PDB file of N, CA and C in Angstrom:
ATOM      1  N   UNK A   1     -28.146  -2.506  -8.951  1.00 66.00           N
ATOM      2  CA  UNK A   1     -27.513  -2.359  -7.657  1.00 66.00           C
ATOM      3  C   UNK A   1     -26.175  -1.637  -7.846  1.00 66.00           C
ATOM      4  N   UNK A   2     -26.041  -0.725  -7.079  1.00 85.00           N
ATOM      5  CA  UNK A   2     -24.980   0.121  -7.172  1.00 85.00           C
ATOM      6  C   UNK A   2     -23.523  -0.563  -6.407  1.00 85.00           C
ATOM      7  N   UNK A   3     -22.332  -0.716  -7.203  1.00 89.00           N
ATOM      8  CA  UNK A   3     -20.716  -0.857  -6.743  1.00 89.00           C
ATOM      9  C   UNK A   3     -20.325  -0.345  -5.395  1.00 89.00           C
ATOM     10  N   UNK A   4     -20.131  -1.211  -4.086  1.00 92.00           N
ATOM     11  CA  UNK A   4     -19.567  -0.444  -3.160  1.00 92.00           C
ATOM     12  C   UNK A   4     -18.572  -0.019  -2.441  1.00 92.00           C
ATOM     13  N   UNK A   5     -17.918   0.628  -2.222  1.00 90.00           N
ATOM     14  CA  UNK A   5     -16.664   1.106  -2.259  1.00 90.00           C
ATOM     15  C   UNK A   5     -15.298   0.055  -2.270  1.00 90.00           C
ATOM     16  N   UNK A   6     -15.567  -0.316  -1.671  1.00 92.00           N
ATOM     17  CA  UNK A   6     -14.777  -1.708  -1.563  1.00 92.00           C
ATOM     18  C   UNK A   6     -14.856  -2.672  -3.279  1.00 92.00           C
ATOM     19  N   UNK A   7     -15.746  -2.828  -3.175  1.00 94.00           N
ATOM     20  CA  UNK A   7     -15.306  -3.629  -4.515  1.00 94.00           C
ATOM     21  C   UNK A   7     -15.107  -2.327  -6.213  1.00 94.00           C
ATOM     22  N   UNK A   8     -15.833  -0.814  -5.823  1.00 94.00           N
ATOM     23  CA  UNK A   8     -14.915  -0.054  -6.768  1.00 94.00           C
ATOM     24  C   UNK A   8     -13.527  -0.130  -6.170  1.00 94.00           C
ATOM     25  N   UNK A   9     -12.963  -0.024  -5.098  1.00 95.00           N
ATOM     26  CA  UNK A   9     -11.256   0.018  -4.728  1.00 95.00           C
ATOM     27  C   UNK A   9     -11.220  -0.954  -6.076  1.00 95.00           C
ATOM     28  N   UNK A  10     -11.176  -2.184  -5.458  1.00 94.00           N
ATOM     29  CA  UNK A  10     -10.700  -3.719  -5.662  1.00 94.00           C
ATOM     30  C   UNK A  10     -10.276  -3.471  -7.871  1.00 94.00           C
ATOM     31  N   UNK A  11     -11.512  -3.027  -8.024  1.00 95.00           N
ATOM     32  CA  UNK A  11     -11.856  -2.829  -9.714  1.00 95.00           C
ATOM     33  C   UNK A  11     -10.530  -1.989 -10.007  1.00 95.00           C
ATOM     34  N   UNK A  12     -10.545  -0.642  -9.524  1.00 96.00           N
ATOM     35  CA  UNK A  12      -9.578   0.547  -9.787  1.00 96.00           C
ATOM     36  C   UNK A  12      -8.184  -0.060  -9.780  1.00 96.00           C
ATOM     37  N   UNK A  13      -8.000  -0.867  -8.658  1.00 95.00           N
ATOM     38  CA  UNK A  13      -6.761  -1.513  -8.430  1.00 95.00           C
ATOM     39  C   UNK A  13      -6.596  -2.533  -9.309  1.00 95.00           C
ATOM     40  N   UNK A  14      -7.660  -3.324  -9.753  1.00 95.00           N
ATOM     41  CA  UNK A  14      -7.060  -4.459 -10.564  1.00 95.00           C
ATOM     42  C   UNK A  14      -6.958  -4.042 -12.090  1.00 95.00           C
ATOM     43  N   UNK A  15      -7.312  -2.714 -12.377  1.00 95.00           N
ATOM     44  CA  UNK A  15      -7.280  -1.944 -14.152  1.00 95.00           C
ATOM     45  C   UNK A  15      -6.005  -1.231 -13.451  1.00 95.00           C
ATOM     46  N   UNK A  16      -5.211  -1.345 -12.610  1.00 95.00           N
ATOM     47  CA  UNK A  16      -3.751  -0.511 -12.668  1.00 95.00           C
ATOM     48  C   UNK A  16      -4.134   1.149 -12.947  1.00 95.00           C
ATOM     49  N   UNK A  17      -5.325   1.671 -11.866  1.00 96.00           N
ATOM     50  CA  UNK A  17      -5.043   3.148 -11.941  1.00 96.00           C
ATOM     51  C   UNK A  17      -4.444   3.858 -10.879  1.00 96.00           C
ATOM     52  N   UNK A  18      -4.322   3.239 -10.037  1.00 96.00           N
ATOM     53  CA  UNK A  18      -3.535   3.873  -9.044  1.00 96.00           C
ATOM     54  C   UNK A  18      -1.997   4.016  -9.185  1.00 96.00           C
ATOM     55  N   UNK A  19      -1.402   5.108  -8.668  1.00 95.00           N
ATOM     56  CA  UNK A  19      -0.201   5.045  -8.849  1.00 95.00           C
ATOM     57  C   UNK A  19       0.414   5.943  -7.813  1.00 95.00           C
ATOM     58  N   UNK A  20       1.154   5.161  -6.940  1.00 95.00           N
ATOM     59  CA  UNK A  20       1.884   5.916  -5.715  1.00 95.00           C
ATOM     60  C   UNK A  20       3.014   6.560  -6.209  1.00 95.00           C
ATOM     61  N   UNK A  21       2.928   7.802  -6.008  1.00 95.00           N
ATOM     62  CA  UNK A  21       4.006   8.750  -6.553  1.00 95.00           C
ATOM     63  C   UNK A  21       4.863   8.640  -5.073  1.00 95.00           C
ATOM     64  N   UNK A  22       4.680   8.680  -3.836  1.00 93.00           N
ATOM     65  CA  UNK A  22       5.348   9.485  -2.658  1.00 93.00           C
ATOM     66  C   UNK A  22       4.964   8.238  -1.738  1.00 93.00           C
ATOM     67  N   UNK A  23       5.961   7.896  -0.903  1.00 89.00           N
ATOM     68  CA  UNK A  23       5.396   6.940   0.470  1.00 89.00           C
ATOM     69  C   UNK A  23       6.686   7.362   1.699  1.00 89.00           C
ATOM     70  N   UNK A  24       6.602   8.165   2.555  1.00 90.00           N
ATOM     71  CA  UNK A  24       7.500   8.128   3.459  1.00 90.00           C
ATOM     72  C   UNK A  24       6.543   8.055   4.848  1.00 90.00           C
ATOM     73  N   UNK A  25       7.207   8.125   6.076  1.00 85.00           N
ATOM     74  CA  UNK A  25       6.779   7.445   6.978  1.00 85.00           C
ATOM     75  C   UNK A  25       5.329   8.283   7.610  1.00 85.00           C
ATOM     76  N   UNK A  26       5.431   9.596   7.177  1.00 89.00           N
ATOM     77  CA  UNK A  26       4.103  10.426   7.979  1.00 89.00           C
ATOM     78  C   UNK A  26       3.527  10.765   6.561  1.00 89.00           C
ATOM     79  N   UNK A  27       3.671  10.666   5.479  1.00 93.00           N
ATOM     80  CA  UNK A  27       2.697  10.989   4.120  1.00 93.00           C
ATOM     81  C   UNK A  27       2.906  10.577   2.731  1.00 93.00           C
ATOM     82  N   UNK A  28       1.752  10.071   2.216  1.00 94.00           N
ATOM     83  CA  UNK A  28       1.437   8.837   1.298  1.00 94.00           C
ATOM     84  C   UNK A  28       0.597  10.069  -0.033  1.00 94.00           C
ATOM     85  N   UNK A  29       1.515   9.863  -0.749  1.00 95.00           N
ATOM     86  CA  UNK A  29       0.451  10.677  -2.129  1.00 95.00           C
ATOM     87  C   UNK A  29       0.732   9.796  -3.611  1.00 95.00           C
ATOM     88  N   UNK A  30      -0.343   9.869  -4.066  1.00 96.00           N
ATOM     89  CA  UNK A  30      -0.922   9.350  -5.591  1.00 96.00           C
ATOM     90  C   UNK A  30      -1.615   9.876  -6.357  1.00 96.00           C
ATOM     91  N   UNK A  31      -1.798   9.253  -7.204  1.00 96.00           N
ATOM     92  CA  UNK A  31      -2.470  10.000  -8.019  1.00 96.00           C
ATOM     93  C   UNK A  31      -3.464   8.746  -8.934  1.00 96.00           C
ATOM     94  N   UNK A  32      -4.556   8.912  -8.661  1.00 96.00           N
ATOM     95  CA  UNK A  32      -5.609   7.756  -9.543  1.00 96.00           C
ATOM     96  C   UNK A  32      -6.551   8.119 -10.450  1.00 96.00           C
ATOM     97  N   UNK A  33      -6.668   7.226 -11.540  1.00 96.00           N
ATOM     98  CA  UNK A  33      -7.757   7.362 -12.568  1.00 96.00           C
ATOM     99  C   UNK A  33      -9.331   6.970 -12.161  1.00 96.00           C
ATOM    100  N   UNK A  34      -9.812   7.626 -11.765  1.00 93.00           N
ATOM    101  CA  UNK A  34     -11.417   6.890 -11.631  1.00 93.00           C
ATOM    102  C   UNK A  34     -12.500   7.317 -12.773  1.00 93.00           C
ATOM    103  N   UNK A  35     -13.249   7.031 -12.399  1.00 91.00           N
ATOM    104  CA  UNK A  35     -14.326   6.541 -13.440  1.00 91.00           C
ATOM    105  C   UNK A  35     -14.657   7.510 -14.163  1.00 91.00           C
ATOM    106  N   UNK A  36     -14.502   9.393 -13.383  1.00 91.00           N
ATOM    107  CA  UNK A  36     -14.764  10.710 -14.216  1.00 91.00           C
ATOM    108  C   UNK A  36     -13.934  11.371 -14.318  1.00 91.00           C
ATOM    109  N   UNK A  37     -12.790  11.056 -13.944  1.00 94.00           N
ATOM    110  CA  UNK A  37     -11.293  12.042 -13.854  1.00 94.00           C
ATOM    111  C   UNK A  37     -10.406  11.397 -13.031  1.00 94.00           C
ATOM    112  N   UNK A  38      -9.209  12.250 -13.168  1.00 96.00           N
ATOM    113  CA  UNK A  38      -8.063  11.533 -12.541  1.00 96.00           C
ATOM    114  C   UNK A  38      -7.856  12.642 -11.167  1.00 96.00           C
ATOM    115  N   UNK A  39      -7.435  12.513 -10.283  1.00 96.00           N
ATOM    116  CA  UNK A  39      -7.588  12.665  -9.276  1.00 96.00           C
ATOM    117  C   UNK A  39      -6.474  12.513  -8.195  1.00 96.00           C
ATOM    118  N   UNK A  40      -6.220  13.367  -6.712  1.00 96.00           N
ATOM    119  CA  UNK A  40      -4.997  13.075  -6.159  1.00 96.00           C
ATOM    120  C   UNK A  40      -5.404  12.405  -4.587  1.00 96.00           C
ATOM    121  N   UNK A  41      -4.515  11.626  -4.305  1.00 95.00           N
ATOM    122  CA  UNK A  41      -4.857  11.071  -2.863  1.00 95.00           C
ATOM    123  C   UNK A  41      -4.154  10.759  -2.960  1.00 95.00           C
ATOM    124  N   UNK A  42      -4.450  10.629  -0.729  1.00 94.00           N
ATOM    125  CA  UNK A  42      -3.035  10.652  -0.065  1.00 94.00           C
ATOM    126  C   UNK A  42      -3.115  10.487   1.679  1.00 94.00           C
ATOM    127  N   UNK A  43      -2.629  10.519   2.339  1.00 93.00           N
ATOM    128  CA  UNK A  43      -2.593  10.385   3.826  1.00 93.00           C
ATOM    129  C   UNK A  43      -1.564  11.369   4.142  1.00 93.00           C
ATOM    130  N   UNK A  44      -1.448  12.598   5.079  1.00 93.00           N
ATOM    131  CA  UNK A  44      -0.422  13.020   5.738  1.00 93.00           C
ATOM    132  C   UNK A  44      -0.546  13.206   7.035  1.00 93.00           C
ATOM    133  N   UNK A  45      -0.504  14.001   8.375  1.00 93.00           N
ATOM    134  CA  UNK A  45      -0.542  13.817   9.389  1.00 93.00           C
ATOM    135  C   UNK A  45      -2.003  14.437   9.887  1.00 93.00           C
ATOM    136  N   UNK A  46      -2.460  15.539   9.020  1.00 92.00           N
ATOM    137  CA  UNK A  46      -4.216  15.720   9.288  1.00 92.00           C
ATOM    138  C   UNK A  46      -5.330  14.577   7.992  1.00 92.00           C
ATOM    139  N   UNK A  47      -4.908  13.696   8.198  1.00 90.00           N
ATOM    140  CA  UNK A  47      -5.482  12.373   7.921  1.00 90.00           C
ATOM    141  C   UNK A  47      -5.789  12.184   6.571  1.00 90.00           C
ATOM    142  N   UNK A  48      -6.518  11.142   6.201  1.00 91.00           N
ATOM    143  CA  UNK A  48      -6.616  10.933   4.880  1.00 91.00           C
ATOM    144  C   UNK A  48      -7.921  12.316   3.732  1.00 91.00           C
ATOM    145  N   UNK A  49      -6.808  11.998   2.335  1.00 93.00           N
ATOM    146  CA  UNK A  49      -7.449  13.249   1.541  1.00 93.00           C
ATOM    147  C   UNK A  49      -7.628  12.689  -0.124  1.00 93.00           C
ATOM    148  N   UNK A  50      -8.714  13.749  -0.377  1.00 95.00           N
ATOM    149  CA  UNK A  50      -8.664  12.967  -2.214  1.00 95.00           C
ATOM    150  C   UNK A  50      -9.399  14.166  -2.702  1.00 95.00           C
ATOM    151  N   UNK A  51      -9.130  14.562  -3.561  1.00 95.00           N
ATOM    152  CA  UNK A  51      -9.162  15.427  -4.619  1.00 95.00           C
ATOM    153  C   UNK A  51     -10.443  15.121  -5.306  1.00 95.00           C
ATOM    154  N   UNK A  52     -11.180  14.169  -5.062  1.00 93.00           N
ATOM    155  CA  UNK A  52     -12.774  13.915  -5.821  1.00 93.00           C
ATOM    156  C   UNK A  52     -13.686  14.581  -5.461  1.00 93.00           C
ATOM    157  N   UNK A  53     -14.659  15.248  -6.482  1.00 87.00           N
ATOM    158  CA  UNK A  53     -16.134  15.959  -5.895  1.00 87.00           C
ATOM    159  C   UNK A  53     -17.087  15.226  -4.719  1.00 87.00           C
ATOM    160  N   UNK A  54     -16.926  13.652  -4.848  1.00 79.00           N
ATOM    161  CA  UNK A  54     -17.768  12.878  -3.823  1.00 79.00           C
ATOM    162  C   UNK A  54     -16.628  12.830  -2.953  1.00 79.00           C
ATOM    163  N   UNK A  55     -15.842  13.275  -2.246  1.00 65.00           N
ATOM    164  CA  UNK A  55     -15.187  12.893  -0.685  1.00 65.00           C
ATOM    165  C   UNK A  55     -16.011  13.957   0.164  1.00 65.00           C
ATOM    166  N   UNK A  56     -15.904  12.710   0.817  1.00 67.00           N
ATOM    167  CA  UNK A  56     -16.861  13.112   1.649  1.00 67.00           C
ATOM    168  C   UNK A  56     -16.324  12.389   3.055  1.00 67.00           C
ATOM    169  N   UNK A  57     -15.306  12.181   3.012  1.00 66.00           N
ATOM    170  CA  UNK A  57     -13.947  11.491   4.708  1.00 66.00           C
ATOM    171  C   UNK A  57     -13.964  10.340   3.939  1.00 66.00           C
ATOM    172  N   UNK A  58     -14.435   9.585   2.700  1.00 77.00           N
ATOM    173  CA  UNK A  58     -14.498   8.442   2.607  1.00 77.00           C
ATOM    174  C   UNK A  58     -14.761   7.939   0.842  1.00 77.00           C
ATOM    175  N   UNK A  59     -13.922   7.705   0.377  1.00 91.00           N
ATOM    176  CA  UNK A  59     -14.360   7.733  -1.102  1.00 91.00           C
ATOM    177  C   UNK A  59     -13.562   6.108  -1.495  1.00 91.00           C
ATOM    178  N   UNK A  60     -14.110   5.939  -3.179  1.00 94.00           N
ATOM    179  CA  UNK A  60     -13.231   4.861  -3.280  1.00 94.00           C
ATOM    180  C   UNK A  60     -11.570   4.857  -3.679  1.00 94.00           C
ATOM    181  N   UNK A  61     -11.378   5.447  -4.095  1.00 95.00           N
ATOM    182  CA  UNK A  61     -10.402   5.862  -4.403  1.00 95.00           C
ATOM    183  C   UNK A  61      -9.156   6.005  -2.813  1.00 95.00           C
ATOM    184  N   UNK A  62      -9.474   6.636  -1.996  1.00 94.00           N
ATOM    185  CA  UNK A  62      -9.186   6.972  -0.779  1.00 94.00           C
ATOM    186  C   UNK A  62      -8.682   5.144  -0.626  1.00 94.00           C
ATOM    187  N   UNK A  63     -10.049   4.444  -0.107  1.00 94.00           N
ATOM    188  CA  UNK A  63     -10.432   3.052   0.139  1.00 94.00           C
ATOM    189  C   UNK A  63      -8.852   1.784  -0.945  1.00 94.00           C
ATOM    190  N   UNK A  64      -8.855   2.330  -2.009  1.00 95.00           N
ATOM    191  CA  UNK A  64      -8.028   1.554  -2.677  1.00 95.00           C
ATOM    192  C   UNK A  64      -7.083   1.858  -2.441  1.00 95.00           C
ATOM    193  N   UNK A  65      -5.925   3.001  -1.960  1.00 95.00           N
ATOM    194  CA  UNK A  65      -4.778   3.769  -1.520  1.00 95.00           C
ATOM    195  C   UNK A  65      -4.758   2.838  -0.112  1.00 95.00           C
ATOM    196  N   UNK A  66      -5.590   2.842   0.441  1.00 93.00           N
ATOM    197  CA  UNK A  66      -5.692   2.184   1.511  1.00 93.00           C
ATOM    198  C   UNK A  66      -5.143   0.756   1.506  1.00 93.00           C
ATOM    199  N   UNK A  67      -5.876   0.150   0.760  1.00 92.00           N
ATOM    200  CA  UNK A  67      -5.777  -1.423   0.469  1.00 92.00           C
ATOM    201  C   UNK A  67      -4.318  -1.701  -0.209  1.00 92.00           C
ATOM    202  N   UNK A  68      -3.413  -0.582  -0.599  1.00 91.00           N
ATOM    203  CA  UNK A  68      -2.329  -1.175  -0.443  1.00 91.00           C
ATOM    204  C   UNK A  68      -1.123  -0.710   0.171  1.00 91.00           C
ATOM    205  N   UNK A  69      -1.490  -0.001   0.931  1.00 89.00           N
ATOM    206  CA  UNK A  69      -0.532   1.157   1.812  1.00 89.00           C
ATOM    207  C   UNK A  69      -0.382   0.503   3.517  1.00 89.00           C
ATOM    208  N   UNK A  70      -2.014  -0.136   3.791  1.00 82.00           N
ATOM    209  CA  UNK A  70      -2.564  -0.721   4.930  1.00 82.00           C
ATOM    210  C   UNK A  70      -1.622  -2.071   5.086  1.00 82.00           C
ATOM    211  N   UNK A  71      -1.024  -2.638   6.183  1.00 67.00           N
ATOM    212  CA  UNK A  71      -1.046  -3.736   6.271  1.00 67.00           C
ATOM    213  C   UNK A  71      -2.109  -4.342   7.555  1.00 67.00           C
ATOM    214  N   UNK A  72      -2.702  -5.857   7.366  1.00 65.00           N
ATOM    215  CA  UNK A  72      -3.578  -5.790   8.507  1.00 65.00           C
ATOM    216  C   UNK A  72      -2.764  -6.341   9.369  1.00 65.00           C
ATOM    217  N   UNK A  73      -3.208  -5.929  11.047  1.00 62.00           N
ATOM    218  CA  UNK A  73      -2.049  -5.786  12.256  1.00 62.00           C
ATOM    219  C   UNK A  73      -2.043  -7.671  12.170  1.00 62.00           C
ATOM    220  N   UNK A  74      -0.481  -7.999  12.547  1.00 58.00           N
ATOM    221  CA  UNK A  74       0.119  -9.544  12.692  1.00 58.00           C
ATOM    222  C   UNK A  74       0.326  -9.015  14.094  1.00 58.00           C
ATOM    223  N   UNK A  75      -0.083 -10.409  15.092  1.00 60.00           N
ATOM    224  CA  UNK A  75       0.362 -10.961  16.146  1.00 60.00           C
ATOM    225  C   UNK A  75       1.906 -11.623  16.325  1.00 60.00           C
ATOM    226  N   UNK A  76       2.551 -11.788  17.405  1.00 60.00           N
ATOM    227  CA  UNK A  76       3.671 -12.657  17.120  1.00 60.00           C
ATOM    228  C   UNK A  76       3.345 -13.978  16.989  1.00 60.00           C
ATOM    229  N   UNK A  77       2.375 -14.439  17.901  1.00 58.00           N
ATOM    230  CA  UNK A  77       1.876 -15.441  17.729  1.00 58.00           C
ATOM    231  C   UNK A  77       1.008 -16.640  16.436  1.00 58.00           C
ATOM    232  N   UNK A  78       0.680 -15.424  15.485  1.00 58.00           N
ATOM    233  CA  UNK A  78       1.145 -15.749  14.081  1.00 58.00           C
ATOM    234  C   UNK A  78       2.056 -16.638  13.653  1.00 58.00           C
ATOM    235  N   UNK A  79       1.524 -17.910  13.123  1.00 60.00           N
ATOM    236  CA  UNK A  79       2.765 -18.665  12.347  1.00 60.00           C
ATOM    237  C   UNK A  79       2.785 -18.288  11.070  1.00 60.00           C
ATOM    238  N   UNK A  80       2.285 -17.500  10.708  1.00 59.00           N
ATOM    239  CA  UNK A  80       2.641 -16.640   8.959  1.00 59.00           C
ATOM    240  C   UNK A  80       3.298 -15.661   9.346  1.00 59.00           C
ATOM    241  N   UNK A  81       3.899 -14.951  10.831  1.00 54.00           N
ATOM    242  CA  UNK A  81       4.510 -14.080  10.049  1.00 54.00           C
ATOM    243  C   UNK A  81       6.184 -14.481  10.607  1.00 54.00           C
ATOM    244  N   UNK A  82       6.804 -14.064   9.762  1.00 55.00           N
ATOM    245  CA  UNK A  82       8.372 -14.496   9.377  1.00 55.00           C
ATOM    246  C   UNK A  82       9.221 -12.779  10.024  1.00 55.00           C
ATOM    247  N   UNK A  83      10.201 -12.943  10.868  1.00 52.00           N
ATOM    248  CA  UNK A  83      11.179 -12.008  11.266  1.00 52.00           C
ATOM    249  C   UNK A  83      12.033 -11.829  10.252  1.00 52.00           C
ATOM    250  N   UNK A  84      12.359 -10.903   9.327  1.00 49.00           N
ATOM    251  CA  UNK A  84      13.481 -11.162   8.914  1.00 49.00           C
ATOM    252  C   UNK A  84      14.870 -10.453   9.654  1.00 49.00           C
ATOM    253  N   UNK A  85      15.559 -11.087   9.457  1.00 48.00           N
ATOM    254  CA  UNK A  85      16.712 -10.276  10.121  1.00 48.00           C
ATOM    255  C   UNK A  85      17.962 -10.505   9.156  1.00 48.00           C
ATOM    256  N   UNK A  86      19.057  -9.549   9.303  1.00 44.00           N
ATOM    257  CA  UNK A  86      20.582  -9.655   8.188  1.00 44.00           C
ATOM    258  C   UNK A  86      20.792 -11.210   8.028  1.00 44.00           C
ATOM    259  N   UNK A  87      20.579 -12.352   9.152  1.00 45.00           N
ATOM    260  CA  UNK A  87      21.024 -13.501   8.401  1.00 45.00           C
ATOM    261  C   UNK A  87      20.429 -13.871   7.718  1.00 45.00           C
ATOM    262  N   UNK A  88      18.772 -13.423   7.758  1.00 38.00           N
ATOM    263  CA  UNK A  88      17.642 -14.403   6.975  1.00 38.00           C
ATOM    264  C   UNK A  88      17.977 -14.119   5.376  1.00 38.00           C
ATOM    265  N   UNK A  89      18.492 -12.277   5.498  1.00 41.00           N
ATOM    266  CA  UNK A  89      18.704 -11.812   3.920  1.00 41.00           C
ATOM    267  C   UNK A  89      20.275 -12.233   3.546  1.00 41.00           C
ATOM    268  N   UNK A  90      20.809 -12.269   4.402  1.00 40.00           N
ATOM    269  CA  UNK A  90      21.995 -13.201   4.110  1.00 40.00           C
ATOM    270  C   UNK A  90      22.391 -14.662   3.446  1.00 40.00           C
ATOM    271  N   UNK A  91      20.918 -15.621   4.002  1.00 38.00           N
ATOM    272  CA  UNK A  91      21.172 -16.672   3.816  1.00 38.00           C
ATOM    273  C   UNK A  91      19.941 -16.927   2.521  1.00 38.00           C
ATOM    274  N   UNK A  92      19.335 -15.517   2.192  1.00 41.00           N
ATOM    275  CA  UNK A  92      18.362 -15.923   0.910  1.00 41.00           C
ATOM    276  C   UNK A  92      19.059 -15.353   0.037  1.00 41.00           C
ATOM    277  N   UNK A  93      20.453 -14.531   0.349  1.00 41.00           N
ATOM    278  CA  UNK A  93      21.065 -14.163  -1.387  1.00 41.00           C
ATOM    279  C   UNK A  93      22.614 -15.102  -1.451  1.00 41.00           C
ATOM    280  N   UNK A  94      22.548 -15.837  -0.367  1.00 42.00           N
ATOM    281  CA  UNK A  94      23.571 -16.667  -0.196  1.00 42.00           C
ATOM    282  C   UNK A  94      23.005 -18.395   0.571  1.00 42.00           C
ATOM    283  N   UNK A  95      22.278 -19.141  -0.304  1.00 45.00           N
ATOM    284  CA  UNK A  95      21.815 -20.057   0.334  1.00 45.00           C
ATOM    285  C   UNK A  95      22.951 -21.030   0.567  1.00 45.00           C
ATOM    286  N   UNK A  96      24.002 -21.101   0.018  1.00 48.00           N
ATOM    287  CA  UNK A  96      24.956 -22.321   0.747  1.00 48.00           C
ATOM    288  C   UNK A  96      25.530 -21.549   2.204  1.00 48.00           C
ATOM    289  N   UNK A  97      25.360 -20.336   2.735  1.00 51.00           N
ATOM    290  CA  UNK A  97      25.854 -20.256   3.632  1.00 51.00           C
ATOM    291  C   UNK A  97      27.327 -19.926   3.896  1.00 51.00           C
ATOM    292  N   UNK A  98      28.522 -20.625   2.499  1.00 52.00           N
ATOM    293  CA  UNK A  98      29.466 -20.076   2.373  1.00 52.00           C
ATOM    294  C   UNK A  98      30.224 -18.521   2.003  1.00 52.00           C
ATOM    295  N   UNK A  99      31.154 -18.283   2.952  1.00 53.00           N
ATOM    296  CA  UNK A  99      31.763 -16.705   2.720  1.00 53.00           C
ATOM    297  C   UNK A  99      32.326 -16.416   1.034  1.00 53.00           C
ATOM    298  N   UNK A 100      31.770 -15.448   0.426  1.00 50.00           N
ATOM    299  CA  UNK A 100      32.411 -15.459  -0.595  1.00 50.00           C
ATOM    300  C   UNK A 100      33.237 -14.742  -0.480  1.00 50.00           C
ATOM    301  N   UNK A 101      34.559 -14.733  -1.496  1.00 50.00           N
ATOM    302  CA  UNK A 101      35.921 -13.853  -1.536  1.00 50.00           C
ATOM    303  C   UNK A 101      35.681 -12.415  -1.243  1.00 50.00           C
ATOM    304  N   UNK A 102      36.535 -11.760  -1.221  1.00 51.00           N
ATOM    305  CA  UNK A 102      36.599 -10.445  -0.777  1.00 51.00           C
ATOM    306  C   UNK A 102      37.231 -10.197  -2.515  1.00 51.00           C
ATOM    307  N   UNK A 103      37.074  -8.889  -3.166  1.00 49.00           N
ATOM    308  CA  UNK A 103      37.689  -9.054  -3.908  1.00 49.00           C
ATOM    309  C   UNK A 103      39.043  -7.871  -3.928  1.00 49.00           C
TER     310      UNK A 103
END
């Protein structure tokens, strides 16, 4: 039985071949080792791309870039997800809450 994309991602990702060179807000590029060569992928504003002989709109490689670039959409209504805001990072690099000196 043949590996399907999803669990080649999962494999590629857990042997550490992926490697995000670039992430800004409209384009995502890397560069990954797969199974016959190393290879480039990426997302920019005419949609996702990969440098493999099998892409075909949809490869694994593509699929694993995905899986960690993707977050899946949170509700507010979510009790896992957490706001952070300046006090929250305030009060996690300063948990007593006290002002420290100025120096």
């Amino acid at each position: 039985m043949s590996e399907t994309l999803t669990a080649k991602a999962g494999r590629l990702l857990a042997t550490g071949r992926l490697t995000v060179r670039s992430l800004t807000a409209d384009i995502i590029t890397a560069g990954i080792v797969g199974d016959h060569g190393s290879y480039r992928v990426g997302c920019d504003p005419n949609g996702w791309w990969c440098s493999c002989a099998a892409y075909t709109r949809r490869c694994s490689h593509i699929v694993a870039l995905k899986q960690v670039t993707l977050a899946p959409p949170r509700t507010p209504q979510d009790p896992n997800v957490k706001t952070f805001t300046n006090s929250n990072v305030q009060n996690v690099t300063n948990p007593t809450g006290r002002k420290e000196p100025t120096p």
